[in-house]
mmCIF file of C-alpha atoms in Angstrom:
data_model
loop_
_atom_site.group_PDB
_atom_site.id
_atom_site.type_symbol
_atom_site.label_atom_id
_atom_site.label_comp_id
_atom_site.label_asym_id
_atom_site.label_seq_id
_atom_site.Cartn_x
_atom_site.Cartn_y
_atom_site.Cartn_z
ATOM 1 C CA UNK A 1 10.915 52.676 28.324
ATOM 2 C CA UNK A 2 9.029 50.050 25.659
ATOM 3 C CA UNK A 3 13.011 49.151 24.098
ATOM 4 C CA UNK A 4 14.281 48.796 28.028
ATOM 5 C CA UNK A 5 10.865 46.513 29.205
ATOM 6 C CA UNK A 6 12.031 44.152 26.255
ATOM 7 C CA UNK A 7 15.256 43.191 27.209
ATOM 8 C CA UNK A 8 15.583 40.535 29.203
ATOM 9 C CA UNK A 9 15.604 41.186 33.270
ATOM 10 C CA UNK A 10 18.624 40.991 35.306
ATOM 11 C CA UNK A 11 19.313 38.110 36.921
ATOM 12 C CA UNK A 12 20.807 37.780 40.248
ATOM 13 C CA UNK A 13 20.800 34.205 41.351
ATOM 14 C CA UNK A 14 21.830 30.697 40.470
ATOM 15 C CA UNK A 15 17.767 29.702 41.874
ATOM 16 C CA UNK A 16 16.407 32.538 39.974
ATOM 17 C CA UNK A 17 18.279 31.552 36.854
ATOM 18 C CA UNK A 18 17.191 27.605 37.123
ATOM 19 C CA UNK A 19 13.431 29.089 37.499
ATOM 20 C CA UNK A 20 13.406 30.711 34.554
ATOM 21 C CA UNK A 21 15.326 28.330 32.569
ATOM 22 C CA UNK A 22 12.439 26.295 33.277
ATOM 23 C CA UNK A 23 9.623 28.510 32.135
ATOM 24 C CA UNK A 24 11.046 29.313 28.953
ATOM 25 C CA UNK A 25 12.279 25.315 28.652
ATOM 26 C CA UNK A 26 8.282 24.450 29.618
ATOM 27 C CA UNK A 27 6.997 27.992 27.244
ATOM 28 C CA UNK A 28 9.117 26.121 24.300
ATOM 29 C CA UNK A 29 7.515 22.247 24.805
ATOM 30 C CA UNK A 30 3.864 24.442 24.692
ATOM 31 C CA UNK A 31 4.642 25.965 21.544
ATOM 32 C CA UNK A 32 5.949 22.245 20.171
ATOM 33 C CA UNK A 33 2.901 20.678 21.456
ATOM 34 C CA UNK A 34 1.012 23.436 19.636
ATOM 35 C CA UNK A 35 2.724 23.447 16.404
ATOM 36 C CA UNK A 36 3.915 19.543 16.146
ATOM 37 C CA UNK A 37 0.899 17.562 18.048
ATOM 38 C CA UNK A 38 -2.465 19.486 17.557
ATOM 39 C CA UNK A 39 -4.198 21.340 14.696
ATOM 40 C CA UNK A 40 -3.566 24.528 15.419
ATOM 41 C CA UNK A 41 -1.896 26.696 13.148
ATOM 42 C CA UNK A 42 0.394 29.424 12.718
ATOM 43 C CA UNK A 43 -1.108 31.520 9.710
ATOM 44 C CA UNK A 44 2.915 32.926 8.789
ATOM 45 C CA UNK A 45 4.226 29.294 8.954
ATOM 46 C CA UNK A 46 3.950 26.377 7.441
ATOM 47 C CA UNK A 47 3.746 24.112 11.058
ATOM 48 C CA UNK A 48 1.463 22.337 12.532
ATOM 49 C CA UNK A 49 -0.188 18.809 12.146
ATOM 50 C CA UNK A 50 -0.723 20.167 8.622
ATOM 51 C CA UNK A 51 2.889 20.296 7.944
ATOM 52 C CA UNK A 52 3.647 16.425 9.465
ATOM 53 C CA UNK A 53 0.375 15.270 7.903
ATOM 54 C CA UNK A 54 1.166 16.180 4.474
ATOM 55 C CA UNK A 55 4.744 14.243 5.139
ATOM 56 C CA UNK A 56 2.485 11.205 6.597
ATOM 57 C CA UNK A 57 0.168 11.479 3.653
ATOM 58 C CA UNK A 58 3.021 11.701 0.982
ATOM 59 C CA UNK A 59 4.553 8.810 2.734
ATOM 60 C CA UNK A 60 0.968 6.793 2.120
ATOM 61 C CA UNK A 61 0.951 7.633 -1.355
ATOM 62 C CA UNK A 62 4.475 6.310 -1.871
ATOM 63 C CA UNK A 63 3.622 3.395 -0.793
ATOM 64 C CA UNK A 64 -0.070 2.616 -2.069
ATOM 65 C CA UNK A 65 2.202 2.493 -5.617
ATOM 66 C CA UNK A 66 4.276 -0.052 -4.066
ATOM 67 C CA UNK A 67 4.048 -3.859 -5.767
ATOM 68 C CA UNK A 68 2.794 -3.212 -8.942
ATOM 69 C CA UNK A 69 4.095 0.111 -10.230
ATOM 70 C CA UNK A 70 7.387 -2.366 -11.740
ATOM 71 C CA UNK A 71 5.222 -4.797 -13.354
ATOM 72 C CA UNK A 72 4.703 -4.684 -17.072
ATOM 73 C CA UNK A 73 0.982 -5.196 -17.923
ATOM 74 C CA UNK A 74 1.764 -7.591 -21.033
ATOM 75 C CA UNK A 75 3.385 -10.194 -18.135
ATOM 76 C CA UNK A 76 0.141 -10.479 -16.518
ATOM 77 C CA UNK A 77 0.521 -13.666 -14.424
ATOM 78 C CA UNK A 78 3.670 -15.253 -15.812
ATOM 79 C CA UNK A 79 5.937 -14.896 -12.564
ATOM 80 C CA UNK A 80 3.136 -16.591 -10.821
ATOM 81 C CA UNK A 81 2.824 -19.589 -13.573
ATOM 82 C CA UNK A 82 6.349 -19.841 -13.624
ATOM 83 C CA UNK A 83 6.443 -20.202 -9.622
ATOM 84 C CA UNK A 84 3.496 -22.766 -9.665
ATOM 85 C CA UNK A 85 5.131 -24.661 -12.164
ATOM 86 C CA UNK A 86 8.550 -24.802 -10.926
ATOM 87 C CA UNK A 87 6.821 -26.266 -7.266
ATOM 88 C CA UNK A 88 4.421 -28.360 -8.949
ATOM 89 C CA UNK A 89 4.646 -31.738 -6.729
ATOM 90 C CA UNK A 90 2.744 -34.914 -5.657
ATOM 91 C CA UNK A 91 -0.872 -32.436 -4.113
ATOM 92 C CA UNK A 92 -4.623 -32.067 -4.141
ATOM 93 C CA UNK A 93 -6.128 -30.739 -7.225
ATOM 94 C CA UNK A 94 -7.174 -27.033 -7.242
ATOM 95 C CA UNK A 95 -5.233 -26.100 -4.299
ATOM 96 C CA UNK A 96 -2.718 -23.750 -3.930
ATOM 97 C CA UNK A 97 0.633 -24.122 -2.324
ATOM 98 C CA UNK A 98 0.824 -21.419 0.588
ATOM 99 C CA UNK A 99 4.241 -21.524 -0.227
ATOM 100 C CA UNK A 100 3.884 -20.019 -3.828
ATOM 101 C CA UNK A 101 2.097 -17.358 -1.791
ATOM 102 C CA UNK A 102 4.809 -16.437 0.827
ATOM 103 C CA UNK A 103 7.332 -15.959 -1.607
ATOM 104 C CA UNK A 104 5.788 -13.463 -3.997
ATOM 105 C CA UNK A 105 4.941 -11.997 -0.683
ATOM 106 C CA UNK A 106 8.144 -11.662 1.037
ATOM 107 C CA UNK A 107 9.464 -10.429 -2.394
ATOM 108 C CA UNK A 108 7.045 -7.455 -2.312
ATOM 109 C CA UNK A 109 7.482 -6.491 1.427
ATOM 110 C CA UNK A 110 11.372 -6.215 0.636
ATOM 111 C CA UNK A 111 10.666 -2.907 -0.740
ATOM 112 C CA UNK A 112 9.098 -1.339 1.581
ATOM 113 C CA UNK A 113 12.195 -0.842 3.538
ATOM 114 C CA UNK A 114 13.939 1.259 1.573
ATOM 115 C CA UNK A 115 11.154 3.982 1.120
ATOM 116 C CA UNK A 116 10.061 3.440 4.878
ATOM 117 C CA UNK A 117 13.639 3.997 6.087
ATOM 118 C CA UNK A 118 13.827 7.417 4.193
ATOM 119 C CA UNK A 119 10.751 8.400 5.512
ATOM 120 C CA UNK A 120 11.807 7.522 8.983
ATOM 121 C CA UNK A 121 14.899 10.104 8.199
ATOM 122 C CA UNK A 122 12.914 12.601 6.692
ATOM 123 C CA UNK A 123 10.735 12.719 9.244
ATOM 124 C CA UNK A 124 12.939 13.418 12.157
ATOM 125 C CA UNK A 125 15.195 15.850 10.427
ATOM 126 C CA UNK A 126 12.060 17.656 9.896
ATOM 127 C CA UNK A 127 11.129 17.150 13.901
ATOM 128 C CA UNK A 128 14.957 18.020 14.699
ATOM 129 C CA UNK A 129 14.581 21.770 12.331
ATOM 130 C CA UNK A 130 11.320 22.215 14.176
ATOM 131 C CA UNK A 131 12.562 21.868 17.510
ATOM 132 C CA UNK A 132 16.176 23.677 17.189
ATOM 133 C CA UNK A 133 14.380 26.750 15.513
ATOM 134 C CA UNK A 134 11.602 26.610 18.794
ATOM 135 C CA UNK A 135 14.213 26.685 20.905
ATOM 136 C CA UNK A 136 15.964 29.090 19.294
ATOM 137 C CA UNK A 137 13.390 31.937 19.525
ATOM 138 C CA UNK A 138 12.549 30.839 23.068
ATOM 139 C CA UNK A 139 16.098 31.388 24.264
ATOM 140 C CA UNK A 140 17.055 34.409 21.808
ATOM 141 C CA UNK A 141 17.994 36.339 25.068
ATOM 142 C CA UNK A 142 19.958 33.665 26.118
ATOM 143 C CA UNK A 143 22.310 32.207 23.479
ATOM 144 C CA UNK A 144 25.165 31.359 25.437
ATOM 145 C CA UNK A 145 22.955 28.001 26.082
ATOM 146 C CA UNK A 146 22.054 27.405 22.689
ATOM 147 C CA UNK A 147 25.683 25.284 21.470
ATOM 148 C CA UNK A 148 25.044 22.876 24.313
ATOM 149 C CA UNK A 149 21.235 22.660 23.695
ATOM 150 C CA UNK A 150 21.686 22.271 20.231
ATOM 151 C CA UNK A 151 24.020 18.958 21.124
ATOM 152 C CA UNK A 152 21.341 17.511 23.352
ATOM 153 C CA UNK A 153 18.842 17.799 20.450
ATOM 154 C CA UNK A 154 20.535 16.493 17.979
ATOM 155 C CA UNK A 155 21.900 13.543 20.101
ATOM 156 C CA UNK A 156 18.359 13.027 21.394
ATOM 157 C CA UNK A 157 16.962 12.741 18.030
ATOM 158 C CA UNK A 158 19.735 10.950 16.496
ATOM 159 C CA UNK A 159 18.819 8.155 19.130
ATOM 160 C CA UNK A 160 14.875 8.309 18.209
ATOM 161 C CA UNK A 161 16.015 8.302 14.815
ATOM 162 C CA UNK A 162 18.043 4.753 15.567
ATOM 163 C CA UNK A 163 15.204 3.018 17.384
ATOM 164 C CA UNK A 164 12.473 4.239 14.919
ATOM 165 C CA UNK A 165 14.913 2.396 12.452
ATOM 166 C CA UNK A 166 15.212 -0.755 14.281
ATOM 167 C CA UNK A 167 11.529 -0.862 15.056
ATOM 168 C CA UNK A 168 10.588 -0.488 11.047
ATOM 169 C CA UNK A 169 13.188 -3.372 10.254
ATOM 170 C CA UNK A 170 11.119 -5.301 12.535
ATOM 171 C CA UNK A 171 8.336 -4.607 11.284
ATOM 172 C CA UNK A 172 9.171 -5.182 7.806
ATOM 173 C CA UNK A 173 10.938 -8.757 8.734
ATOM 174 C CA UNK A 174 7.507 -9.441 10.809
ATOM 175 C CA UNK A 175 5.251 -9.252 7.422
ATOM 176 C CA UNK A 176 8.113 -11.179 5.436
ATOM 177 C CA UNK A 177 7.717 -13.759 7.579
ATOM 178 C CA UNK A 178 3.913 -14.302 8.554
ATOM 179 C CA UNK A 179 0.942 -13.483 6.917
ATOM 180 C CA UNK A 180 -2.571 -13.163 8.577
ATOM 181 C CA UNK A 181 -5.009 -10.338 8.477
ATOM 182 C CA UNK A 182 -8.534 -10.811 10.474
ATOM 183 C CA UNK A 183 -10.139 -7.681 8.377
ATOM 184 C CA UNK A 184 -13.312 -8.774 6.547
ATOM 185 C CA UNK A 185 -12.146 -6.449 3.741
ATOM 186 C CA UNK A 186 -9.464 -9.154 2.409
ATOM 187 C CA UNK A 187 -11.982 -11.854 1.463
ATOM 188 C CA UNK A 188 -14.448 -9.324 0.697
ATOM 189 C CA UNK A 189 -11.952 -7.479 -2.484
ATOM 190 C CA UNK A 190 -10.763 -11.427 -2.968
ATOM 191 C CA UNK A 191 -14.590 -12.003 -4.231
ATOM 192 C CA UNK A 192 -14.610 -8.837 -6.078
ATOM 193 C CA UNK A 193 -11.376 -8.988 -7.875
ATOM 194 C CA UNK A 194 -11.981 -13.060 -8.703
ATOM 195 C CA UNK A 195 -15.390 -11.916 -10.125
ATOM 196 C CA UNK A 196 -13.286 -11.004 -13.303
ATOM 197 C CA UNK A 197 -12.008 -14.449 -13.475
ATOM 198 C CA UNK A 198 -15.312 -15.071 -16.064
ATOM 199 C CA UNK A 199 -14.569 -12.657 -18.661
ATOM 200 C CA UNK A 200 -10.693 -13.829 -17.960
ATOM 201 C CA UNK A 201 -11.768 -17.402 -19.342
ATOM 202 C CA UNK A 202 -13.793 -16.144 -22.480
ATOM 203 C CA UNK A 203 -10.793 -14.020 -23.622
ATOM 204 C CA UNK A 204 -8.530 -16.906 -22.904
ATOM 205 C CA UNK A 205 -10.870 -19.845 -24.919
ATOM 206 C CA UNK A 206 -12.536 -16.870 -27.507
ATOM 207 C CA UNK A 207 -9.793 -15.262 -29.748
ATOM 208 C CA UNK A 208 -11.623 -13.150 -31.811
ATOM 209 C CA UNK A 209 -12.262 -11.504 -28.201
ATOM 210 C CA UNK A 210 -9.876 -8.571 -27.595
ATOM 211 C CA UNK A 211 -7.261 -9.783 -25.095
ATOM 212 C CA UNK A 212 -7.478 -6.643 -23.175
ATOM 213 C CA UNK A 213 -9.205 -6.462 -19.905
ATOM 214 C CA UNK A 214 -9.542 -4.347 -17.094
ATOM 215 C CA UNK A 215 -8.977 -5.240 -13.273
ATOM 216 C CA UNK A 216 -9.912 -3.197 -10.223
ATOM 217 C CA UNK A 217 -7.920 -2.041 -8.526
ATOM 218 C CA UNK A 218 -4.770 -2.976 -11.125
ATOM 219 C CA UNK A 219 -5.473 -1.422 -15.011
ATOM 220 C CA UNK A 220 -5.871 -2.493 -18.014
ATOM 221 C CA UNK A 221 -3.601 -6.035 -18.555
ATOM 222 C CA UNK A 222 -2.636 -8.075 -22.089
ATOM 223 C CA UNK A 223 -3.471 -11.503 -21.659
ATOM 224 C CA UNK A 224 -2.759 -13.186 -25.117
ATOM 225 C CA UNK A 225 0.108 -14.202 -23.711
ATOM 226 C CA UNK A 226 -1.989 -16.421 -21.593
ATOM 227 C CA UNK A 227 -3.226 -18.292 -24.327
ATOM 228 C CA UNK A 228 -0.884 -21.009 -24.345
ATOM 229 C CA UNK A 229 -2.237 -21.932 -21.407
ATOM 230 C CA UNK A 230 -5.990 -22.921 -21.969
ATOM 231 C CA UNK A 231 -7.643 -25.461 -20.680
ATOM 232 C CA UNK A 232 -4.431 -25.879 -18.040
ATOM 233 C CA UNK A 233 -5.071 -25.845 -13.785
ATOM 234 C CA UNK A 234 -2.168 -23.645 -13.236
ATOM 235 C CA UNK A 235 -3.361 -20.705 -15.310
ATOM 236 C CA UNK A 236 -6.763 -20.364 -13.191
ATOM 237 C CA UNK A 237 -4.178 -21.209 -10.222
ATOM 238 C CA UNK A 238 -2.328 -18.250 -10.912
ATOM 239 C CA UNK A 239 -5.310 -15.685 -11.588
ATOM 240 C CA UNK A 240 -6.324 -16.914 -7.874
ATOM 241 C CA UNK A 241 -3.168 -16.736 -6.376
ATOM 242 C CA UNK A 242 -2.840 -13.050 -7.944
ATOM 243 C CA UNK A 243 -6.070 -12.277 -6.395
ATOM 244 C CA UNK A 244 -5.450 -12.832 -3.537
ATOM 245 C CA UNK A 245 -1.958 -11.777 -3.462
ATOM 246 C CA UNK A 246 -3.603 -8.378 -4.461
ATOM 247 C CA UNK A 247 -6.480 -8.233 -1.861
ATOM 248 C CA UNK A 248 -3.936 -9.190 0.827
ATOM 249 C CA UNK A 249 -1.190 -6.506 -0.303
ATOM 250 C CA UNK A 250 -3.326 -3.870 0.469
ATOM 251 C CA UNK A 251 -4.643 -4.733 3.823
ATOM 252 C CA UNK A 252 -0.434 -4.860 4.425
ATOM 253 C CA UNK A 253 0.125 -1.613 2.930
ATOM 254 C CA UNK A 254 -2.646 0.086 4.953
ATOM 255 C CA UNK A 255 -1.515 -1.771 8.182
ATOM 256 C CA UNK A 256 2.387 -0.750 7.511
ATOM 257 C CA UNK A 257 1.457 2.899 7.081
ATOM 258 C CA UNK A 258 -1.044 3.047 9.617
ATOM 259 C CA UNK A 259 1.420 1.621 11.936
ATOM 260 C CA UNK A 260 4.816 3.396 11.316
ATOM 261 C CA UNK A 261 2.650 6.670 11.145
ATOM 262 C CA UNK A 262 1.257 6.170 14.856
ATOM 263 C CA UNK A 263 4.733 5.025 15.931
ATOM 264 C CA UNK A 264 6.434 8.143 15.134
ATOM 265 C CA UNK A 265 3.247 10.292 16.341
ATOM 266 C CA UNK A 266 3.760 8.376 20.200
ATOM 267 C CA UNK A 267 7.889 9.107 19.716
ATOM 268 C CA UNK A 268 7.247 12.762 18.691
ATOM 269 C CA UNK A 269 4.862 13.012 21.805
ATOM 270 C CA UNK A 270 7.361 11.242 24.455
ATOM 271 C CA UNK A 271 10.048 13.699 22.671
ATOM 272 C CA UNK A 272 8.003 16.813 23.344
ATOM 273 C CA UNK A 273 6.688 16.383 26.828
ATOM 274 C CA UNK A 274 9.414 14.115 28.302
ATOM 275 C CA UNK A 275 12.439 13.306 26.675
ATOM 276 C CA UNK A 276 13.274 16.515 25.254
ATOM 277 C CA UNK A 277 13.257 18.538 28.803
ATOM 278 C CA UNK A 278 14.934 15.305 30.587
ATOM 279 C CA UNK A 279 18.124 15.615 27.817
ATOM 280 C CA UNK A 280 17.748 19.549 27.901
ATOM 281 C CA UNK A 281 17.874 19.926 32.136
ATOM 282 C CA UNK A 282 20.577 17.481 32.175
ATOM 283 C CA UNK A 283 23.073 18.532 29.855
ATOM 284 C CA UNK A 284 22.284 22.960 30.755
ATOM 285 C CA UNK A 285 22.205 22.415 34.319
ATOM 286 C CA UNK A 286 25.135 19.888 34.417
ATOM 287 C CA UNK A 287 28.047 20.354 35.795
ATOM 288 C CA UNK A 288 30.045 21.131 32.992
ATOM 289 C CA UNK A 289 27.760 23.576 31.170
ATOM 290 C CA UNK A 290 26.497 25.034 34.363
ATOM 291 C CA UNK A 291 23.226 27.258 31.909
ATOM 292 C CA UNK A 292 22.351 28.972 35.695
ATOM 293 C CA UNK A 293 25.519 30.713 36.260
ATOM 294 C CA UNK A 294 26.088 31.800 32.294
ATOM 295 C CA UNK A 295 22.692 33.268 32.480
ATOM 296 C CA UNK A 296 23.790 35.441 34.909
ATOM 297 C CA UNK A 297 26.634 36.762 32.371
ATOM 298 C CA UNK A 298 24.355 39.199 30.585
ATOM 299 C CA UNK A 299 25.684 39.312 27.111
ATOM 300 C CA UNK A 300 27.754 42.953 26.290
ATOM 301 C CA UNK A 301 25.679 43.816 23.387
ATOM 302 C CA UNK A 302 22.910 43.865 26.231
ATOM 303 C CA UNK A 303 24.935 45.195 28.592
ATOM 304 C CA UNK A 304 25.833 48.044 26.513
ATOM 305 C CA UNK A 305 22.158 48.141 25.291
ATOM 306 C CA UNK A 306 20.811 48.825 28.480
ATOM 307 C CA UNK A 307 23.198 51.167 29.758
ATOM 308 C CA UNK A 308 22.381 53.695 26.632
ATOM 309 C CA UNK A 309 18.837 53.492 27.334
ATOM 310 C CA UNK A 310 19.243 54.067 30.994
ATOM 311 C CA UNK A 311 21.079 56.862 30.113
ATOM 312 C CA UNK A 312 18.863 58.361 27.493
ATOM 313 C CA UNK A 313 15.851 57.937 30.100
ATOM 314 C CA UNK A 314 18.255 59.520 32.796
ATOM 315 C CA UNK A 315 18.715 62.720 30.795
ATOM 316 C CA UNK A 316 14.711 62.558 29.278
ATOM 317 C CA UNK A 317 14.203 62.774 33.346
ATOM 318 C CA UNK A 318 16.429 65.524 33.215
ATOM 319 C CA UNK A 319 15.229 67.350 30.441
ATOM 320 C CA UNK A 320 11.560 66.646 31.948
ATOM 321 C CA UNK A 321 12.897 68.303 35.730
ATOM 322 C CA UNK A 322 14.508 71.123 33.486
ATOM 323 C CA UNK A 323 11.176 71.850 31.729
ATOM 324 C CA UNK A 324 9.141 71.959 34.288
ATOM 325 C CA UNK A 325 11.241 74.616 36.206
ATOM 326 C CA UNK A 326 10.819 76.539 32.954
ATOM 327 C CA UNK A 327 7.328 76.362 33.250
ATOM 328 C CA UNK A 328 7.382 76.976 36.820
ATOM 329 C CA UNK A 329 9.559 80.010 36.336
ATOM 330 C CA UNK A 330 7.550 81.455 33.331
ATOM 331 C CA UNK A 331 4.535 80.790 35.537
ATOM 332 C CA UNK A 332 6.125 83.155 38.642
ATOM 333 C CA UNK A 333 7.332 86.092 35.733
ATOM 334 C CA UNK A 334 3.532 85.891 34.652
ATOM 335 C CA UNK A 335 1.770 86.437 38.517
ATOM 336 C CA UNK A 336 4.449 88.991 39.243
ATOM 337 C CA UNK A 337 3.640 91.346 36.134
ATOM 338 C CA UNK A 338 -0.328 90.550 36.875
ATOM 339 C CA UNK A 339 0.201 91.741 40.381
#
């Protein structure tokens, strides 16, 4: 009886088919909502928010190494000298072209692309796995649906997977092109990081000092390189235009990650609880899949599954009526000797 309750029941209509479609289509967006959009766990899997956090978080750490993890330590401020130098022009002392500061800027937001767009990819092949294997279990009874619902997935995400594309593209041409920030923590790490510029003097005028120093936030740098350049403008120029290239960088880094992180969070949530059962109910119950009137087909192996255990339960019904007349007739034997 427990191996016949567990196979799925008989249908017998197209309505009764599109109801339960439904149930099992909402059963499977619970389960996605459960595994992809809160904390909660499954203790045998590895889903969950700590699954697509750990991708987020990876993600974060990629790209907190991005800008200075290709710049040699012993070139400490030569690319920005070289800039100054090269747009040195008719200008106010001790002031810094903006310019010089857009380009070293745009050149670092270049590549972010690259690592952003794999991330984007990674990310929604890991959403499309998730959702194909939900679906999967949900509608194990049913897999005459699961070709055509595996199309609408992967067509769905393939389009989520375009947009999120174009959006990050934006995104990245948006900080190429302007530059403005209105968190107090840019000026705030500008003062801290220029309060080396003191001991970046001494080891620049003293050299018996050890040309070594340390930066927050950047290492250990070699500035006897710098030397050349005491007692010029354009060397303290370019220790302030590094600082504040630096302070600015990560208030971009934080905002780019903070921003492509909650844009894919809202996608994955429209996916779940709208998009995915709008693409789903139109393709299954369309007119050329027609779901409701292939879930009526019950599958042979189920077929055939059912009638063996109707039969075994037919003759453990018999063999129960054939005992019991035993019993009954050992019963009568027993009151007729008594008597």
């Amino acid at each position: 009886m427990d191996e016949l309750s567990k196979l799925p029941d008989t249908i017998t209509s197209v309505v009764e088919a599109s109801a339960l479609f439904g149930r099992i289509l909402g059963k499977a967006q619970e389960f996605l909502n459960k595994i992809l959009l809160t904390e909660e766990i499954d203790k045998n899997e590895m889903h969950s928010m700590s699954r697509l956090t750990k991708i987020i978080y990876g993600y974060s750490h990629d790209m907190q190494g991005k800008g200075s993890q290709n710049e040699a330590k012993n070139m400490f401020l030569l690319e920005e000298i070289i800039l100054l130098e090269e747009m040195k022009g008719i200008e106010l002392p001790d002031f810094l072209p903006r310019a010089a500061f857009r380009i070293l800027l745009e050149k670092k937001v270049k590549g972010l692309s690259f690592t952003t767009l794999e991330f984007i990819h990674n990310m929604w092949a890991y959403i499309e796995d998730e959702v194909i294997s939900v679906l999967t279990k949900h509608f194990v009874n049913y897999p005459q649906l699961l070709p055509s619902m595996m199309w609408a997935v992967q067509n769905l995400v393939a389009m989520e997977r375009k947009q999120s594309e174009v959006w990050v593209l934006d995104v990245v041409e948006m900080e190429r092109k302007t530059d403005y920030t209105c968190s107090p923590d840019y000026l705030a790490l500008w003062k801290k990081l220029m309060a080396h510029h003191k001991v970046f003097v001494e080891i620049l005028e003293d050299e018996s000092k050890t040309a070594n120093m340390a930066i927050d936030g950047y290492g250990n740098v070699d500035v006897s390189h710098l030397r050349s350049w005491t007692g010029t403008a354009v060397v303290h120029e370019a220790f302030d235009l590094k600082m504040r290239l630096m302070s600015y960088w990560k208030i971009v880094l934080q905002r780019f990650v903070d921003c492509v992180a909650l844009h894919l969070l809202f996608c994955i949530r429209n996916l779940v609880n709208k998009d995915l059962e709008v693409e789903i109910t139109k393709v299954v119950l369309g007119p050329e899949v027609k779901g409701p009137e292939r879930m009526l087909e019950e599958l042979p192996a189920v077929a055939e599954k059912r009638k063996k255990l109707k039969h075994s339960i037919a003759l453990l019904e018999e063999s129960k009526d054939a005992l019991a007349q035993i019993d009954n007739d050992i019963a009568g034997i027993r009151m007729g000797q008594v008597v």
